[in-house]
């Protein structure tokens, strides 16, 4: 599973500020990392999704 997202406020992109990640983007990334186990459980509802979660495969096996 992967996620596509945009962070907008009044139609303005909030991810970059002066060509660098904004504080808003950093907080969003931190929140996604904290919730990654729950998001994975919600998003991988098909049991075969877990078969590829083994080391040395293309799917990530840890949150880092």
Coordinates of C-alpha atoms in Angstrom, one line a residue:
X1 CA 0.0 0.0 0.0
X2 CA 1.1 3.5 -0.6
X3 CA -0.5 6.9 -0.1
X4 CA -0.8 9.9 -2.3
X5 CA -1.7 13.2 -0.6
X6 CA -1.6 16.9 -1.0
X7 CA -1.6 19.4 1.8
X8 CA -3.4 22.6 0.8
X9 CA -4.7 25.6 2.6
X10 CA -6.9 28.0 0.7
X11 CA -5.7 26.3 -2.5
X12 CA -2.0 26.9 -1.7
X13 CA 0.5 24.0 -1.4
X14 CA 1.7 23.8 2.2
X15 CA 4.4 21.1 1.7
X16 CA 7.3 23.4 0.5
X17 CA 8.4 26.7 1.9
X18 CA 11.4 28.4 0.1
X19 CA 12.3 25.2 -1.6
X20 CA 12.4 23.1 1.6
X21 CA 10.0 21.0 3.5
X22 CA 7.7 23.2 5.6
X23 CA 7.0 22.7 9.3
X24 CA 3.5 21.6 8.2
X25 CA 5.0 18.9 6.0
X26 CA 7.3 17.7 8.7
X27 CA 4.5 17.4 11.1
X28 CA 2.4 15.5 8.6
X29 CA 5.2 13.0 7.9
X30 CA 5.8 12.5 11.7
X31 CA 2.0 11.8 12.1
X32 CA 2.0 9.3 9.2
X33 CA 5.0 7.5 10.7
X34 CA 3.4 7.4 14.2
X35 CA 0.2 6.0 12.6
X36 CA 1.9 3.7 10.1
X37 CA 1.0 0.4 11.9
X38 CA -2.7 1.4 12.0
X39 CA -2.6 2.6 8.4
X40 CA -1.0 -0.6 7.2
X41 CA -3.6 -2.7 9.0
X42 CA -6.4 -0.7 7.5
X43 CA -4.9 -0.6 4.0
X44 CA -3.8 -4.2 3.8
X45 CA -7.1 -5.9 4.3
X46 CA -6.4 -8.7 1.9
X47 CA -4.4 -11.5 3.7
X48 CA -2.2 -12.0 0.6
X49 CA -0.9 -8.4 1.1
X50 CA 1.1 -9.7 4.0
X51 CA 2.8 -12.4 2.1
X52 CA 5.2 -9.9 0.5
X53 CA 6.2 -8.3 3.8
X54 CA 9.4 -10.3 4.2
X55 CA 13.0 -9.1 4.2
X56 CA 14.7 -8.5 0.8
X57 CA 11.5 -8.0 -1.1
X58 CA 10.3 -4.8 -2.7
X59 CA 7.8 -4.1 0.1
X60 CA 9.1 -2.3 3.2
X61 CA 9.2 -4.4 6.4
X62 CA 9.7 -1.6 8.9
X63 CA 8.8 2.0 9.6
X64 CA 11.8 4.2 9.6

